[in-house]
Every structure is written in structure tokens, then in C-alpha cells.
Coordinates of C-alpha atoms in Angstrom, one line a residue:
X886 CA -17.6 36.9 175.7
X887 CA -15.9 33.7 176.0
X888 CA -12.8 32.5 174.0
X889 CA -14.6 29.9 172.1
X890 CA -17.3 32.6 170.9
X891 CA -14.4 34.9 170.1
X892 CA -12.6 32.3 168.1
X893 CA -16.1 31.6 166.1
X894 CA -16.4 35.2 165.5
X895 CA -12.9 35.4 164.3
X896 CA -13.3 32.8 161.8
X897 CA -16.6 34.2 160.5
X898 CA -14.7 37.6 160.3
X899 CA -12.0 35.9 158.0
X900 CA -14.5 34.5 155.7
X901 CA -16.3 38.0 155.3
X902 CA -12.8 39.4 155.1
X903 CA -11.9 37.2 152.2
X904 CA -15.0 38.3 150.3
X905 CA -14.3 41.9 150.9
X906 CA -10.5 41.3 150.0
X907 CA -11.7 40.2 146.3
X908 CA -14.1 43.0 146.0
X909 CA -11.5 45.6 147.3
X910 CA -9.0 44.3 144.7
X911 CA -11.6 45.0 142.1
X912 CA -12.4 48.3 143.2
X913 CA -8.8 49.5 143.7
X914 CA -8.0 48.1 140.2
X915 CA -10.7 50.1 138.4
X916 CA -10.1 53.3 140.3
X917 CA -6.5 53.1 139.7
X918 CA -6.9 52.6 136.0
X919 CA -9.9 54.7 135.3
X920 CA -10.5 57.0 138.3
X921 CA -13.9 55.5 138.4
X922 CA -15.3 54.4 142.1
X923 CA -17.1 51.5 140.6
X924 CA -20.1 51.5 143.1
X925 CA -22.2 48.7 141.1
X926 CA -19.3 46.1 141.8
X927 CA -21.5 44.4 144.3
X928 CA -24.2 44.1 141.8
X929 CA -22.1 41.9 139.4
X930 CA -21.4 39.5 142.5
X931 CA -25.1 39.3 143.1
X932 CA -26.0 38.5 139.5
X933 CA -23.4 35.7 139.5
X934 CA -25.1 34.3 142.6
X935 CA -28.6 34.6 141.4
X936 CA -27.1 32.7 138.1
X937 CA -25.9 29.9 140.1
X938 CA -29.3 29.6 142.0
X939 CA -31.0 29.6 138.8
X940 CA -28.9 26.7 137.4
X941 CA -29.5 24.8 140.6
X942 CA -33.3 25.0 140.2
X943 CA -33.1 24.1 136.5
X944 CA -34.1 27.6 135.2
X945 CA -32.5 29.6 132.6
X946 CA -30.6 32.3 134.4
X947 CA -32.3 35.7 133.8
X948 CA -28.6 37.2 133.6
X949 CA -28.6 36.1 129.9
X950 CA -31.4 38.6 129.2
X951 CA -29.6 41.3 131.2
X952 CA -26.1 40.8 129.3
X953 CA -27.9 40.6 126.0
X954 CA -29.6 43.8 126.6
X955 CA -26.4 45.7 127.7
X956 CA -24.5 44.1 124.5
X957 CA -27.1 45.7 122.3
X958 CA -26.9 49.1 124.2
X959 CA -23.0 48.9 123.9
X960 CA -23.1 48.0 120.3
X961 CA -25.6 50.6 119.3
X962 CA -23.4 53.1 121.3
X963 CA -20.2 51.9 119.4
X964 CA -21.8 52.1 116.1
X965 CA -23.1 55.4 116.7
X966 CA -19.6 56.7 117.8
X967 CA -18.1 55.2 114.5
X968 CA -20.8 56.7 112.4
X969 CA -20.1 60.2 114.0
X970 CA -16.3 59.7 113.2
X971 CA -17.1 58.2 109.8
X972 CA -15.0 55.1 110.4
X973 CA -17.5 52.6 109.0
X974 CA -14.6 50.3 108.1
X975 CA -14.5 49.3 111.8
X976 CA -18.1 48.2 112.1
X977 CA -17.4 44.5 111.6
X978 CA -15.0 44.8 114.5
X979 CA -17.7 46.5 116.7
X980 CA -20.1 43.9 116.0
X981 CA -17.7 41.2 117.0
X982 CA -16.4 42.9 120.1
X983 CA -19.7 44.4 121.5
X984 CA -22.4 42.2 119.8
X985 CA -21.1 38.7 119.6
X986 CA -18.3 37.9 122.3
X987 CA -20.6 39.0 125.1
X988 CA -23.1 36.4 123.9
X989 CA -20.6 33.6 123.9
X990 CA -21.1 32.9 127.8
X991 CA -24.9 33.6 127.2
X992 CA -25.1 30.8 124.8
X993 CA -22.8 28.4 127.3
X994 CA -25.2 29.4 130.0
X995 CA -28.2 28.5 127.9
X996 CA -26.9 25.1 126.9
X997 CA -26.0 24.4 130.7
X998 CA -29.5 25.3 131.8
X999 CA -31.3 23.0 129.1
X1000 CA -28.9 20.1 129.1
X1001 CA -27.9 19.9 132.6
X1002 CA -24.4 19.9 133.9
X1003 CA -22.1 19.1 136.9
X1004 CA -22.0 21.6 139.8
X1005 CA -18.4 22.7 139.0
X1006 CA -19.5 23.7 135.3
X1007 CA -22.5 25.5 136.8
X1008 CA -20.2 27.4 138.9
X1009 CA -17.8 28.2 136.1
X1010 CA -20.5 29.3 133.7
X1011 CA -22.1 31.5 136.4
X1012 CA -18.8 33.3 136.8
X1013 CA -18.1 33.6 133.1
X1014 CA -21.7 35.0 132.5
X1015 CA -21.1 38.0 134.4
X1016 CA -17.7 38.7 133.1
X1017 CA -19.0 40.9 130.2
X1018 CA -21.2 43.1 132.4
X1019 CA -18.3 45.5 133.6
X1020 CA -16.8 46.1 130.0
X1021 CA -20.3 46.6 128.7
X1022 CA -21.3 49.0 131.4
X1023 CA -17.9 50.9 131.0
X1024 CA -18.6 51.3 127.2
X1025 CA -22.0 52.7 127.5
X1026 CA -21.5 54.8 130.6
X1027 CA -18.2 55.7 131.6
X1028 CA -15.9 55.6 128.4
X1029 CA -18.0 58.6 126.9
X1030 CA -17.0 60.6 130.1
X1031 CA -13.4 59.4 130.7
X1032 CA -12.0 62.6 131.0
X1033 CA -14.4 63.9 133.5
X1034 CA -13.7 64.8 137.1
X1035 CA -13.5 62.0 139.8
X1036 CA -16.4 63.7 141.5
X1037 CA -18.7 63.5 138.2
X1038 CA -17.5 59.9 137.7
X1039 CA -18.6 59.1 141.3
X1040 CA -22.0 60.6 140.7
X1041 CA -22.5 58.7 137.6
X1042 CA -21.4 55.6 139.3
X1043 CA -24.0 56.0 142.1
X1044 CA -26.8 56.6 139.4
X1045 CA -25.6 53.4 137.7
X1046 CA -26.1 51.5 141.0
X1047 CA -29.5 52.4 141.3
X1048 CA -30.2 51.6 137.6
X1049 CA -28.6 48.1 138.1
X1050 CA -30.8 47.5 141.1
X1051 CA -33.8 48.3 139.1
X1052 CA -32.7 46.1 136.2
X1053 CA -32.0 43.3 138.8
X1054 CA -35.6 43.7 140.0
X1055 CA -37.0 43.6 136.4
X1056 CA -34.9 40.3 135.4
X1057 CA -34.6 38.5 138.7
X1058 CA -37.6 39.5 140.6
X1059 CA -38.0 40.4 144.4
X1060 CA -37.4 36.8 145.6
X1061 CA -34.1 35.9 147.2
X1062 CA -32.1 32.9 146.7
X1063 CA -29.4 30.8 148.3
X1064 CA -27.3 28.0 146.8
X1065 CA -26.2 24.7 148.0
X1066 CA -22.7 24.7 149.8
X1067 CA -19.7 24.4 147.3
X1068 CA -17.7 22.4 149.9
X1069 CA -19.1 19.8 152.3
X1070 CA -17.5 18.5 155.5
X1071 CA -15.4 20.6 158.0
X1072 CA -11.8 21.0 159.4
X1073 CA -11.2 20.2 162.9
X1074 CA -8.6 22.5 164.6
X1075 CA -7.2 22.4 168.1
X1076 CA -9.4 21.5 170.9
X1077 CA -12.0 20.2 169.0
X1078 CA -13.0 23.4 167.2
X1079 CA -14.3 22.9 163.6
X1080 CA -14.6 25.0 160.6
X1081 CA -16.9 24.4 157.7
X1082 CA -15.7 23.5 154.3
X1083 CA -17.4 26.6 152.9
X1084 CA -15.4 29.0 155.1
X1085 CA -12.1 27.1 154.2
X1086 CA -13.1 27.3 150.5
X1087 CA -13.9 31.0 150.7
X1088 CA -10.6 31.7 152.5
X1089 CA -8.4 29.5 150.2
X1090 CA -10.0 30.9 147.0
X1091 CA -9.2 34.5 148.2
X1092 CA -5.6 33.6 148.8
X1093 CA -5.1 31.7 145.4
X1094 CA -7.1 34.4 143.3
X1095 CA -5.0 37.3 145.2
X1096 CA -1.8 35.4 144.4
X1097 CA -2.8 35.0 140.6
X1098 CA -3.8 38.6 140.8
X1099 CA -0.3 39.4 141.9
X1100 CA 1.4 37.3 139.3
X1101 CA -0.6 38.7 136.5
X1102 CA 0.4 42.1 137.4
X1103 CA 4.2 41.5 137.8
X1104 CA 4.8 38.7 135.1
X1105 CA 2.4 39.4 132.1
X1106 CA 2.4 42.2 129.5
X1107 CA -1.3 42.8 130.2
X1108 CA -0.5 43.3 134.0
X1109 CA 2.3 45.7 133.3
X1110 CA 0.1 47.6 130.9
X1111 CA -2.6 48.0 133.6
X1112 CA 0.1 49.2 136.2
X1113 CA 1.7 51.7 133.6
X1114 CA -1.9 53.1 133.0
X1115 CA -2.6 53.3 136.8
X1116 CA 0.7 55.0 137.5
X1117 CA 0.8 57.6 134.5
X1118 CA -1.9 57.6 132.0
X1119 CA -0.2 60.3 129.6
X1120 CA 3.1 58.4 129.9
X1121 CA 1.4 54.9 129.0
X1122 CA -0.3 56.6 126.0
X1123 CA 3.3 58.0 124.8
X1124 CA 4.7 54.3 124.8
X1125 CA 1.8 52.9 122.9
X1126 CA -0.5 51.7 125.5
X1127 CA -4.2 52.7 124.9
X1128 CA -5.9 53.6 128.3
X1129 CA -9.2 52.8 126.7
X1130 CA -8.3 49.2 126.2
X1131 CA -6.6 48.9 129.6
X1132 CA -9.7 50.3 131.2
X1133 CA -11.7 47.6 129.4
X1134 CA -9.2 45.0 130.9
X1135 CA -9.6 46.5 134.2
X1136 CA -13.3 46.4 134.2
X1137 CA -13.1 42.6 132.7
X1138 CA -10.9 41.6 135.6
X1139 CA -12.9 43.2 138.2
X1140 CA -16.2 41.3 136.8
X1141 CA -14.2 38.2 137.1
X1142 CA -13.5 38.9 140.8
X1143 CA -17.2 39.8 141.2
X1144 CA -18.0 36.4 139.7
X1145 CA -16.0 34.5 142.3
X1146 CA -17.5 36.7 145.1
X1147 CA -21.1 35.6 143.9
X1148 CA -20.7 32.1 144.0
X1149 CA -18.7 32.1 147.3
X1150 CA -21.2 34.1 149.1
X1151 CA -24.4 32.6 147.6
X1152 CA -24.3 29.6 149.8
X1153 CA -23.8 31.4 153.2
X1154 CA -26.1 34.5 152.6
X1155 CA -29.7 34.8 150.8
X1156 CA -29.0 37.1 147.9
X1157 CA -31.7 39.6 146.6
X1158 CA -31.6 41.8 143.6
X1159 CA -30.3 44.7 145.7
X1160 CA -27.7 43.0 147.9
X1161 CA -24.7 44.2 146.0
X1162 CA -25.0 47.7 147.2
X1163 CA -24.0 46.7 150.9
X1164 CA -21.4 44.6 149.6
X1165 CA -19.7 47.3 147.5
X1166 CA -20.0 49.8 150.4
X1167 CA -18.1 47.5 152.8
X1168 CA -15.4 46.8 150.2
X1169 CA -15.2 50.5 149.7
X1170 CA -14.5 50.9 153.4
X1171 CA -11.5 48.4 152.8
X1172 CA -10.4 50.2 149.6
X1173 CA -10.4 53.5 151.4
X1174 CA -8.3 52.1 154.0
X1175 CA -5.7 51.2 151.4
X1176 CA -6.1 54.6 150.0
X1177 CA -7.5 53.3 146.7
X1178 CA -4.1 52.7 145.5
X1179 CA -2.4 50.2 147.7
X1180 CA -3.2 46.5 147.2
X1181 CA -1.7 45.1 150.3
X1182 CA -3.3 47.9 152.3
X1183 CA -6.5 47.2 150.8
X1184 CA -6.0 43.4 151.7
X1185 CA -5.4 44.2 155.5
X1186 CA -8.4 46.9 155.4
X1187 CA -10.7 44.1 154.2
X1188 CA -9.7 41.7 156.9
X1189 CA -10.1 44.4 159.3
X1190 CA -13.6 45.1 157.9
X1191 CA -14.4 41.4 158.1
X1192 CA -13.3 40.9 161.5
X1193 CA -14.8 44.2 162.8
X1194 CA -18.3 43.3 161.1
X1195 CA -18.3 39.9 162.8
X1196 CA -17.8 41.1 166.4
X1197 CA -20.0 44.2 165.7
X1198 CA -22.8 41.8 164.8
X1199 CA -22.3 40.0 168.0
X1200 CA -22.4 43.2 170.1
X1201 CA -25.5 44.6 168.0
X1202 CA -27.0 43.0 164.9
X1203 CA -29.1 46.0 164.2
X1204 CA -26.0 48.5 164.3
X1205 CA -23.3 46.2 162.8
X1206 CA -23.3 48.2 159.6
X1207 CA -23.2 51.6 161.1
X1208 CA -20.3 50.3 163.3
X1209 CA -18.5 49.1 160.2
X1210 CA -18.9 52.3 158.3
X1211 CA -17.7 54.2 161.2
X1212 CA -14.4 52.9 160.6
X1213 CA -14.2 55.4 157.7
X1214 CA -14.0 58.3 160.3
X1215 CA -10.6 57.9 161.8
X1216 CA -9.2 56.5 158.6
X1217 CA -10.4 59.8 156.7
X1218 CA -9.1 61.9 159.4
X1219 CA -5.8 60.3 159.4
X1220 CA -5.4 60.5 155.7
X1221 CA -6.5 64.3 155.8
X1222 CA -3.9 65.1 158.5
X1223 CA -1.2 63.2 156.6
X1224 CA -2.1 64.9 153.3
X1225 CA -2.1 68.2 155.2
X1226 CA 1.3 67.7 156.5
X1227 CA 2.6 66.7 153.1
X1228 CA 1.3 70.0 151.7
X1229 CA 3.1 71.9 154.3
X1230 CA 6.4 70.0 153.6
X1231 CA 5.7 70.9 150.0
X1232 CA 5.5 74.5 150.7
X1233 CA 8.5 74.7 152.8
X1234 CA 10.7 73.2 150.0
X1235 CA 9.3 75.7 147.5
X1236 CA 10.2 78.6 149.8

């Protein structure tokens, strides 16, 4: 391997790491607030990518039908819950929140598809179109079992992943799609080495979105509520923060991140209805490196996964996924060893 090849692989690794960074932040956010390992996170990114591809070909995105279907199920679930508690006065609010608001981006997407719009608007609407998916899934699937164990929540999340893959096949079909590059041109570095504009855009958006993510958590009341719920759910409830509401905020923010991932990765990879599973798994590796609690460690883990994957694909394209997932073994062994030492220290203090 020459230095030129290593540099090319390193740049590709940074681009992949930028995608896994955004996905890892979404996974850690949802887990810290709800204790749910949101396995279907990658499917939301895929739906955004396929929506953008539909816009570019002049078709109405099938995501509209998917969101409308999920909104109907969520609305019926909420109305059924209100009926059991005999709280019929909240029915109009339920219709607004679960029946009407999710359809707003659907109406925007329908108008864009029929009337035509600039590429920037198509990208923005593709992102907004998938934002309701996370909260809708949470209301139907995870909110009724919010107090279950982490293992039960994980099993349900895995089942939901296969269900979403089936719905993706039903709504989008088996054909793959790839969109036009969002950024043209290239950036010339030292010694004549060039980086495509799409790669620069991917890394730049990851940095900007991560910075905004940090500012929201540190400077806004919404971010502080999310942090409080992540640190202590009971304490947050005692000071007036509703965990169910913050959970929906977490799912909404994660869906927004998934939308960014979808439109960024669509020009460089052909996306299929089931491509989200592998994206979610690699982001999960990054989140595990961060312990599912640390955002900075997750960011470093995402960059490590991206670079490791890039070099692994050079050594063996057929085994690159297995090589990447093998990163879990030393990480889990190290965390198990550290947890054992902490338990021993606690026992010594008790004695």
C-alpha cells in the first residue's frame, strides 16, 4: 500500500465516519433518554434517501403513504388509550398531534412532487418527511412498554427492524436508487490530491450538525430536559419534566439526524429498502465504543469505524463488515473488565 492509496482510504474513512457519527449520536440520544437501542434508525435514513430519489425522477415519494399509515396506527393507539382512561376531552389534541401534524410534511412533499421545486427544497422536504417516523413508531411500539427491561426493548426493536424492512419493500419496491451529487467540483489539497465536493459536504454537515446538537443540549430548555431525563428519569419527573414527552423529542431529533444521513449518503451509495440495517449496525458499533452514554466517545468511535471500514475494504471487500464488527470484541472485553473492577472496588468499600 502506497501513501497515496492510504490517503485516499483515509479520506473515504472520514466520509464514512461522518455518517456513522450522525447515526451514533441519534442512537445514544434515544438510548440515554428511553433505554431503547433503536435498531431501525438506519431505515429512517434509507427512507429519506429513497424519497429524494423519487423527487429527482418526478415521482411522488412512497414515504407519504408510509407516514400516513403510521400516523393512522398511532392515532388509533392514542384514541384507544384515551378511551380506556375515559379522557375523551383530550381526543381533539390527539387528532391534532398524531393525525394532522405528521401529514404536514406529507402535504409539502406532495406539492413538491407535482409542482416541481429546486434541488435544495427537495432535499429539505426529504428530510422533513421522515421526521415523524421516529415519534410515530415510538407511540405505537415503545411507549406502551416503556417500563420494560432493556432486553425486552432490544428484542422489540429488532422485530421492528424486520417489520420496517417489509414495509419498505411494500412501499418502495426492490429496486435500488442513487441520487445526483449534492455538491459538484472538488477540493485540491497538497501535492495535487483532490477531494470530491460530496465528501467535503458530508464531513462539513456532520461537523455543523454535531455542533448544533451540542448547542441545543447546552443552551436550550429542550436540551436540558433531555439531559435531565437521560441522567435521572425519576428526578426529572419530580421537577415537572415528562419522560414521555422528552422521549418523543429524542425520537424526533434522531429522525432528523436520520434524514440528514439519508440525503448525504444517497449520492455515493445505491440505497435499497433494506440497506438501513447495516448502517444501523455500524453506528451501533460506534455507540458501543462510547458506552451508549458518551457523545464525544461515540464521535471518536464513529471516526474509528469509518476509517477501519475503509482500510478493511481495501484488504478484503468480502470481509470488510466482519472486520468492522470484530471491533466489538476488544471493546466489550475491556468494558467487561472495567465493570468487574468497579464492582470489586464497591464491595471493598462496603466491607
